[in-house]
Amino acid sequence: MKVIRPPDRMISVSRKLTHQGKTIGVVPTMGALHEGHRSLIQASVRQNDLTILTVFVNPLQFGPSEDFSRYPRPFRKDCRIAKELGVDFIFAPHAQQLYPKGFQTVVEVTALSKRWEGLSRPGHFRGVTTVVSLLFQCTQPTRAYFGQKDYQQALVIQRLVQDMRWPIKVSILPTIREADGLAMSSRNVYLKSNQRQQAASIYTALRTALERIRMGERNAAVLTDSVRRMLLENADLRIDYVALVDAKTLEPVWKLHGRVAILVAVWVGKTRLIDNLLVDVP
Ligand code: PAF
């Protein structure tokens, strides 16, 4: 496994591989790999001739009061995991290499980026779509892999690829969870033990809503209300949003039908967590 830092070097390597007719799987990450990343890497290794893992904590997608400087960066450990899983290249550019002096281009997906995470984290998706465009340009993926945990991000990236007519298949793979249901996230390490317990209630609340839908509840307001009430039983938990939305457009739904996403974003102490479940409503 090779670690590549300069973007130009990554471009020449990936172009050469493409010319040799190899398929390239790309797993974009900010490092601090967990089981969720592992499942993306494993899928890529299975489905492609070569896998490139990108590790880059992207300053453009963090707001001024967010956790950019304290975001975990266990690069050596990430390299060990990647090697063990069969990754061929890690592309880990330095920020000055990816955004050199004079860099001034942004890439933006409009409507799909507006609500939910877009409202709570202004500029976040612009940062994500800009860096993902650059990472794709450098790595030339045949397939790219994202987790359903960041559902809005995955849809925004699918839209980006479709609109730009890039020949990349974007796969969204299921959320990997801890034994108590908490979605795996690099930010879970911030949680103190009592907060960690409270964080598990996110999944319990989502599952309860899912059960109620299966039992016949179709009123979105009733369901959001019950999720909110369950979450608020936890002293350290503050709700950012709870929403039932159309799974394609992310527009709110009032009466459930078709494929629906239940979205939750909360603060547990100072840590912001998101999760979701998808449900097909007959
Ligand atoms: O999901 C992430 O880890 C990041 O948002 C991504 C897609 C790697 C872009 O920086």
mmCIF file of N, CA, C and O in Angstrom, residues 81-150:
data_model
loop_
_atom_site.group_PDB
_atom_site.id
_atom_site.type_symbol
_atom_site.label_atom_id
_atom_site.label_comp_id
_atom_site.label_asym_id
_atom_site.label_seq_id
_atom_site.Cartn_x
_atom_site.Cartn_y
_atom_site.Cartn_z
ATOM 1 N N ILE A 81 -5.092 -0.033 9.375
ATOM 2 C CA ILE A 81 -6.408 -0.616 9.058
ATOM 3 C C ILE A 81 -6.556 -0.746 7.547
ATOM 4 O O ILE A 81 -6.977 -1.786 7.026
ATOM 5 N N ALA A 82 -6.184 0.312 6.830
ATOM 6 C CA ALA A 82 -6.350 0.318 5.375
ATOM 7 C C ALA A 82 -5.545 -0.808 4.739
ATOM 8 O O ALA A 82 -6.031 -1.535 3.870
ATOM 9 N N LYS A 83 -4.318 -0.967 5.216
ATOM 10 C CA LYS A 83 -3.440 -2.004 4.658
ATOM 11 C C LYS A 83 -4.046 -3.383 4.897
ATOM 12 O O LYS A 83 -4.144 -4.207 3.979
ATOM 13 N N GLU A 84 -4.506 -3.576 6.141
ATOM 14 C CA GLU A 84 -5.081 -4.883 6.505
ATOM 15 C C GLU A 84 -6.320 -5.203 5.645
ATOM 16 O O GLU A 84 -6.589 -6.345 5.310
ATOM 17 N N LEU A 85 -7.049 -4.156 5.230
ATOM 18 C CA LEU A 85 -8.266 -4.389 4.449
ATOM 19 C C LEU A 85 -8.009 -4.495 2.939
ATOM 20 O O LEU A 85 -8.920 -4.739 2.171
ATOM 21 N N GLY A 86 -6.769 -4.265 2.537
ATOM 22 C CA GLY A 86 -6.457 -4.448 1.110
ATOM 23 C C GLY A 86 -6.525 -3.177 0.278
ATOM 24 O O GLY A 86 -6.633 -3.250 -0.949
ATOM 25 N N VAL A 87 -6.451 -2.010 0.936
ATOM 26 C CA VAL A 87 -6.411 -0.740 0.201
ATOM 27 C C VAL A 87 -5.077 -0.662 -0.566
ATOM 28 O O VAL A 87 -4.040 -1.085 -0.055
ATOM 29 N N ASP A 88 -5.115 -0.146 -1.791
ATOM 30 C CA ASP A 88 -3.892 -0.057 -2.600
ATOM 31 C C ASP A 88 -3.173 1.277 -2.412
ATOM 32 O O ASP A 88 -1.954 1.328 -2.377
ATOM 33 N N PHE A 89 -3.960 2.370 -2.353
ATOM 34 C CA PHE A 89 -3.362 3.702 -2.184
ATOM 35 C C PHE A 89 -4.161 4.483 -1.152
ATOM 36 O O PHE A 89 -5.396 4.422 -1.141
ATOM 37 N N ILE A 90 -3.441 5.231 -0.314
ATOM 38 C CA ILE A 90 -4.110 6.240 0.514
ATOM 39 C C ILE A 90 -3.736 7.581 -0.095
ATOM 40 O O ILE A 90 -2.540 7.895 -0.245
ATOM 41 N N PHE A 91 -4.744 8.346 -0.457
ATOM 42 C CA PHE A 91 -4.482 9.706 -0.940
ATOM 43 C C PHE A 91 -4.753 10.643 0.235
ATOM 44 O O PHE A 91 -5.891 10.764 0.695
ATOM 45 N N ALA A 92 -3.681 11.256 0.748
ATOM 46 C CA ALA A 92 -3.801 12.108 1.940
ATOM 47 C C ALA A 92 -3.064 13.423 1.699
ATOM 48 O O ALA A 92 -1.967 13.648 2.234
ATOM 49 N N PRO A 93 -3.649 14.291 0.879
ATOM 50 C CA PRO A 93 -2.945 15.543 0.567
ATOM 51 C C PRO A 93 -2.913 16.463 1.790
ATOM 52 O O PRO A 93 -3.766 16.355 2.678
ATOM 53 N N HIS A 94 -1.929 17.356 1.833
ATOM 54 C CA HIS A 94 -1.961 18.426 2.833
ATOM 55 C C HIS A 94 -2.911 19.503 2.317
ATOM 56 O O HIS A 94 -3.101 19.637 1.096
ATOM 57 N N ALA A 95 -3.463 20.282 3.250
ATOM 58 C CA ALA A 95 -4.451 21.301 2.851
ATOM 59 C C ALA A 95 -3.867 22.273 1.826
ATOM 60 O O ALA A 95 -4.525 22.633 0.847
ATOM 61 N N GLN A 96 -2.578 22.663 2.015
ATOM 62 C CA GLN A 96 -1.983 23.625 1.060
ATOM 63 C C GLN A 96 -1.789 22.997 -0.317
ATOM 64 O O GLN A 96 -1.658 23.712 -1.297
ATOM 65 N N GLN A 97 -1.735 21.675 -0.356
ATOM 66 C CA GLN A 97 -1.575 21.012 -1.663
ATOM 67 C C GLN A 97 -2.913 20.963 -2.411
ATOM 68 O O GLN A 97 -2.960 21.166 -3.622
ATOM 69 N N LEU A 98 -3.976 20.702 -1.667
ATOM 70 C CA LEU A 98 -5.285 20.607 -2.324
ATOM 71 C C LEU A 98 -5.875 21.998 -2.607
ATOM 72 O O LEU A 98 -6.562 22.212 -3.602
ATOM 73 N N TYR A 99 -5.598 22.922 -1.682
ATOM 74 C CA TYR A 99 -6.076 24.298 -1.851
ATOM 75 C C TYR A 99 -4.871 25.245 -1.866
ATOM 76 O O TYR A 99 -4.617 25.948 -0.887
ATOM 77 N N PRO A 100 -4.110 25.252 -2.962
ATOM 78 C CA PRO A 100 -2.906 26.109 -2.977
ATOM 79 C C PRO A 100 -3.288 27.585 -2.994
ATOM 80 O O PRO A 100 -4.453 27.931 -3.237
ATOM 81 N N LYS A 101 -2.317 28.433 -2.748
ATOM 82 C CA LYS A 101 -2.521 29.884 -2.773
ATOM 83 C C LYS A 101 -3.225 30.264 -4.081
ATOM 84 O O LYS A 101 -2.845 29.786 -5.147
ATOM 85 N N GLY A 102 -4.257 31.061 -3.975
ATOM 86 C CA GLY A 102 -4.958 31.494 -5.190
ATOM 87 C C GLY A 102 -6.166 30.636 -5.522
ATOM 88 O O GLY A 102 -6.966 30.996 -6.383
ATOM 89 N N PHE A 103 -6.345 29.519 -4.812
ATOM 90 C CA PHE A 103 -7.501 28.640 -5.078
ATOM 91 C C PHE A 103 -8.785 29.424 -4.796
ATOM 92 O O PHE A 103 -8.918 30.040 -3.746
ATOM 93 N N GLN A 104 -9.728 29.424 -5.732
ATOM 94 C CA GLN A 104 -10.945 30.216 -5.478
ATOM 95 C C GLN A 104 -12.202 29.627 -6.104
ATOM 96 O O GLN A 104 -13.161 30.348 -6.391
ATOM 97 N N THR A 105 -12.192 28.313 -6.321
ATOM 98 C CA THR A 105 -13.352 27.695 -6.964
ATOM 99 C C THR A 105 -14.209 26.978 -5.933
ATOM 100 O O THR A 105 -13.684 26.298 -5.053
ATOM 101 N N VAL A 106 -15.536 27.131 -6.036
ATOM 102 C CA VAL A 106 -16.413 26.322 -5.198
ATOM 103 C C VAL A 106 -17.384 25.560 -6.092
ATOM 104 O O VAL A 106 -17.706 26.001 -7.187
ATOM 105 N N VAL A 107 -17.827 24.425 -5.590
ATOM 106 C CA VAL A 107 -18.793 23.601 -6.312
ATOM 107 C C VAL A 107 -20.009 23.481 -5.400
ATOM 108 O O VAL A 107 -19.862 23.189 -4.208
ATOM 109 N N GLU A 108 -21.186 23.732 -5.936
ATOM 110 C CA GLU A 108 -22.363 23.738 -5.059
ATOM 111 C C GLU A 108 -23.547 23.038 -5.705
ATOM 112 O O GLU A 108 -23.871 23.282 -6.869
ATOM 113 N N VAL A 109 -24.176 22.158 -4.944
ATOM 114 C CA VAL A 109 -25.469 21.575 -5.333
ATOM 115 C C VAL A 109 -26.498 22.422 -4.587
ATOM 116 O O VAL A 109 -26.392 22.567 -3.369
ATOM 117 N N THR A 110 -27.453 22.979 -5.289
ATOM 118 C CA THR A 110 -28.295 24.009 -4.657
ATOM 119 C C THR A 110 -29.416 23.436 -3.773
ATOM 120 O O THR A 110 -29.217 23.251 -2.576
ATOM 121 N N ALA A 111 -30.587 23.117 -4.353
ATOM 122 C CA ALA A 111 -31.769 22.834 -3.524
ATOM 123 C C ALA A 111 -31.538 21.734 -2.472
ATOM 124 O O ALA A 111 -31.900 21.904 -1.301
ATOM 125 N N LEU A 112 -30.911 20.663 -2.891
ATOM 126 C CA LEU A 112 -30.757 19.517 -1.984
ATOM 127 C C LEU A 112 -29.856 19.837 -0.776
ATOM 128 O O LEU A 112 -29.911 19.169 0.250
ATOM 129 N N SER A 113 -29.027 20.879 -0.933
ATOM 130 C CA SER A 113 -28.108 21.241 0.162
ATOM 131 C C SER A 113 -28.730 22.237 1.145
ATOM 132 O O SER A 113 -28.109 22.566 2.156
ATOM 133 N N LYS A 114 -29.936 22.748 0.808
ATOM 134 C CA LYS A 114 -30.469 23.882 1.577
ATOM 135 C C LYS A 114 -30.948 23.507 2.973
ATOM 136 O O LYS A 114 -30.645 24.178 3.943
ATOM 137 N N ARG A 115 -31.788 22.453 3.038
ATOM 138 C CA ARG A 115 -32.436 22.162 4.319
ATOM 139 C C ARG A 115 -31.524 21.390 5.271
ATOM 140 O O ARG A 115 -30.411 21.033 4.937
ATOM 141 N N TRP A 116 -32.049 21.096 6.445
ATOM 142 C CA TRP A 116 -31.485 20.183 7.441
ATOM 143 C C TRP A 116 -30.022 20.495 7.754
ATOM 144 O O TRP A 116 -29.738 21.515 8.333
ATOM 145 N N GLU A 117 -29.073 19.660 7.347
ATOM 146 C CA GLU A 117 -27.666 19.944 7.655
ATOM 147 C C GLU A 117 -27.243 21.277 7.053
ATOM 148 O O GLU A 117 -26.445 22.011 7.618
ATOM 149 N N GLY A 118 -27.780 21.584 5.875
ATOM 150 C CA GLY A 118 -27.424 22.825 5.188
ATOM 151 C C GLY A 118 -27.827 24.054 6.000
ATOM 152 O O GLY A 118 -27.110 25.055 6.031
ATOM 153 N N LEU A 119 -28.993 23.968 6.666
ATOM 154 C CA LEU A 119 -29.463 25.099 7.482
ATOM 155 C C LEU A 119 -28.648 25.218 8.768
ATOM 156 O O LEU A 119 -28.286 26.319 9.192
ATOM 157 N N SER A 120 -28.378 24.066 9.374
ATOM 158 C CA SER A 120 -27.669 24.088 10.661
ATOM 159 C C SER A 120 -26.185 24.361 10.493
ATOM 160 O O SER A 120 -25.531 24.822 11.419
ATOM 161 N N ARG A 121 -25.649 24.002 9.309
ATOM 162 C CA ARG A 121 -24.197 24.149 9.094
ATOM 163 C C ARG A 121 -23.978 24.900 7.777
ATOM 164 O O ARG A 121 -23.591 24.292 6.759
ATOM 165 N N PRO A 122 -24.201 26.223 7.791
ATOM 166 C CA PRO A 122 -24.103 26.975 6.534
ATOM 167 C C PRO A 122 -22.720 26.788 5.890
ATOM 168 O O PRO A 122 -21.706 26.841 6.572
ATOM 169 N N GLY A 123 -22.720 26.537 4.589
ATOM 170 C CA GLY A 123 -21.445 26.373 3.870
ATOM 171 C C GLY A 123 -20.910 24.949 3.912
ATOM 172 O O GLY A 123 -19.976 24.609 3.174
ATOM 173 N N HIS A 124 -21.485 24.118 4.774
ATOM 174 C CA HIS A 124 -20.942 22.758 4.944
ATOM 175 C C HIS A 124 -20.954 21.974 3.626
ATOM 176 O O HIS A 124 -19.925 21.448 3.198
ATOM 177 N N PHE A 125 -22.111 21.933 2.975
ATOM 178 C CA PHE A 125 -22.182 21.110 1.757
ATOM 179 C C PHE A 125 -21.363 21.708 0.616
ATOM 180 O O PHE A 125 -20.872 20.977 -0.237
ATOM 181 N N ARG A 126 -21.226 23.033 0.586
ATOM 182 C CA ARG A 126 -20.366 23.642 -0.435
ATOM 183 C C ARG A 126 -18.936 23.115 -0.247
ATOM 184 O O ARG A 126 -18.238 22.785 -1.201
ATOM 185 N N GLY A 127 -18.518 23.026 1.011
ATOM 186 C CA GLY A 127 -17.191 22.485 1.323
ATOM 187 C C GLY A 127 -17.076 21.019 0.920
ATOM 188 O O GLY A 127 -16.063 20.597 0.371
ATOM 189 N N VAL A 128 -18.153 20.265 1.188
ATOM 190 C CA VAL A 128 -18.125 18.830 0.858
ATOM 191 C C VAL A 128 -18.075 18.635 -0.661
ATOM 192 O O VAL A 128 -17.251 17.876 -1.182
ATOM 193 N N THR A 129 -18.956 19.334 -1.394
ATOM 194 C CA THR A 129 -19.011 19.098 -2.843
ATOM 195 C C THR A 129 -17.754 19.634 -3.533
ATOM 196 O O THR A 129 -17.305 19.071 -4.528
ATOM 197 N N THR A 130 -17.174 20.681 -2.983
ATOM 198 C CA THR A 130 -15.917 21.189 -3.559
ATOM 199 C C THR A 130 -14.804 20.167 -3.360
ATOM 200 O O THR A 130 -14.109 19.796 -4.310
ATOM 201 N N VAL A 131 -14.666 19.657 -2.132
ATOM 202 C CA VAL A 131 -13.554 18.713 -1.905
ATOM 203 C C VAL A 131 -13.801 17.389 -2.621
ATOM 204 O O VAL A 131 -12.866 16.791 -3.176
ATOM 205 N N VAL A 132 -15.043 16.928 -2.637
ATOM 206 C CA VAL A 132 -15.314 15.637 -3.305
ATOM 207 C C VAL A 132 -15.037 15.769 -4.809
ATOM 208 O O VAL A 132 -14.481 14.852 -5.426
ATOM 209 N N SER A 133 -15.351 16.919 -5.403
ATOM 210 C CA SER A 133 -15.038 17.127 -6.824
ATOM 211 C C SER A 133 -13.529 17.032 -7.045
ATOM 212 O O SER A 133 -13.056 16.393 -7.982
ATOM 213 N N LEU A 134 -12.767 17.670 -6.154
ATOM 214 C CA LEU A 134 -11.301 17.615 -6.269
ATOM 215 C C LEU A 134 -10.775 16.199 -6.063
ATOM 216 O O LEU A 134 -9.899 15.735 -6.801
ATOM 217 N N LEU A 135 -11.330 15.521 -5.049
ATOM 218 C CA LEU A 135 -10.860 14.155 -4.770
ATOM 219 C C LEU A 135 -11.174 13.234 -5.944
ATOM 220 O O LEU A 135 -10.368 12.389 -6.323
ATOM 221 N N PHE A 136 -12.351 13.411 -6.536
ATOM 222 C CA PHE A 136 -12.712 12.594 -7.707
ATOM 223 C C PHE A 136 -11.788 12.927 -8.884
ATOM 224 O O PHE A 136 -11.359 12.052 -9.620
ATOM 225 N N GLN A 137 -11.491 14.191 -9.075
ATOM 226 C CA GLN A 137 -10.606 14.606 -10.158
ATOM 227 C C GLN A 137 -9.221 13.946 -9.998
ATOM 228 O O GLN A 137 -8.603 13.504 -10.960
ATOM 229 N N CYS A 138 -8.773 13.856 -8.740
ATOM 230 C CA CYS A 138 -7.442 13.294 -8.496
ATOM 231 C C CYS A 138 -7.432 11.772 -8.581
ATOM 232 O O CYS A 138 -6.411 11.181 -8.935
ATOM 233 N N THR A 139 -8.550 11.125 -8.228
ATOM 234 C CA THR A 139 -8.519 9.659 -8.098
ATOM 235 C C THR A 139 -9.241 8.921 -9.219
ATOM 236 O O THR A 139 -9.135 7.692 -9.311
ATOM 237 N N GLN A 140 -10.037 9.642 -10.023
ATOM 238 C CA GLN A 140 -10.705 9.021 -11.191
ATOM 239 C C GLN A 140 -11.488 7.744 -10.832
ATOM 240 O O GLN A 140 -11.235 6.668 -11.406
ATOM 241 N N PRO A 141 -12.458 7.841 -9.902
ATOM 242 C CA PRO A 141 -13.131 6.600 -9.488
ATOM 243 C C PRO A 141 -14.028 5.994 -10.566
ATOM 244 O O PRO A 141 -14.641 6.726 -11.342
ATOM 245 N N THR A 142 -14.100 4.664 -10.554
ATOM 246 C CA THR A 142 -15.154 3.965 -11.289
ATOM 247 C C THR A 142 -16.381 3.925 -10.369
ATOM 248 O O THR A 142 -17.511 4.123 -10.798
ATOM 249 N N ARG A 143 -16.105 3.623 -9.100
ATOM 250 C CA ARG A 143 -17.167 3.602 -8.083
ATOM 251 C C ARG A 143 -16.696 4.383 -6.855
ATOM 252 O O ARG A 143 -15.495 4.357 -6.536
ATOM 253 N N ALA A 144 -17.637 5.056 -6.188
ATOM 254 C CA ALA A 144 -17.290 5.761 -4.943
ATOM 255 C C ALA A 144 -18.293 5.354 -3.873
ATOM 256 O O ALA A 144 -19.468 5.117 -4.170
ATOM 257 N N TYR A 145 -17.833 5.300 -2.631
ATOM 258 C CA TYR A 145 -18.626 4.696 -1.557
ATOM 259 C C TYR A 145 -18.861 5.688 -0.417
ATOM 260 O O TYR A 145 -17.914 6.298 0.073
ATOM 261 N N PHE A 146 -20.137 5.787 -0.004
ATOM 262 C CA PHE A 146 -20.502 6.687 1.093
ATOM 263 C C PHE A 146 -21.465 5.945 2.023
ATOM 264 O O PHE A 146 -22.156 5.018 1.601
ATOM 265 N N GLY A 147 -21.522 6.388 3.285
ATOM 266 C CA GLY A 147 -22.391 5.726 4.263
ATOM 267 C C GLY A 147 -23.749 6.402 4.341
ATOM 268 O O GLY A 147 -23.856 7.625 4.205
ATOM 269 N N GLN A 148 -24.766 5.605 4.600
ATOM 270 C CA GLN A 148 -26.127 6.153 4.731
ATOM 271 C C GLN A 148 -26.281 7.030 5.979
ATOM 272 O O GLN A 148 -27.187 7.838 6.072
ATOM 273 N N LYS A 149 -25.362 6.892 6.930
ATOM 274 C CA LYS A 149 -25.463 7.708 8.153
ATOM 275 C C LYS A 149 -25.521 9.193 7.788
ATOM 276 O O LYS A 149 -26.319 9.946 8.335
ATOM 277 N N ASP A 150 -24.698 9.594 6.803
ATOM 278 C CA ASP A 150 -24.735 10.983 6.316
ATOM 279 C C ASP A 150 -25.629 11.011 5.069
ATOM 280 O O ASP A 150 -25.145 11.215 3.942
#
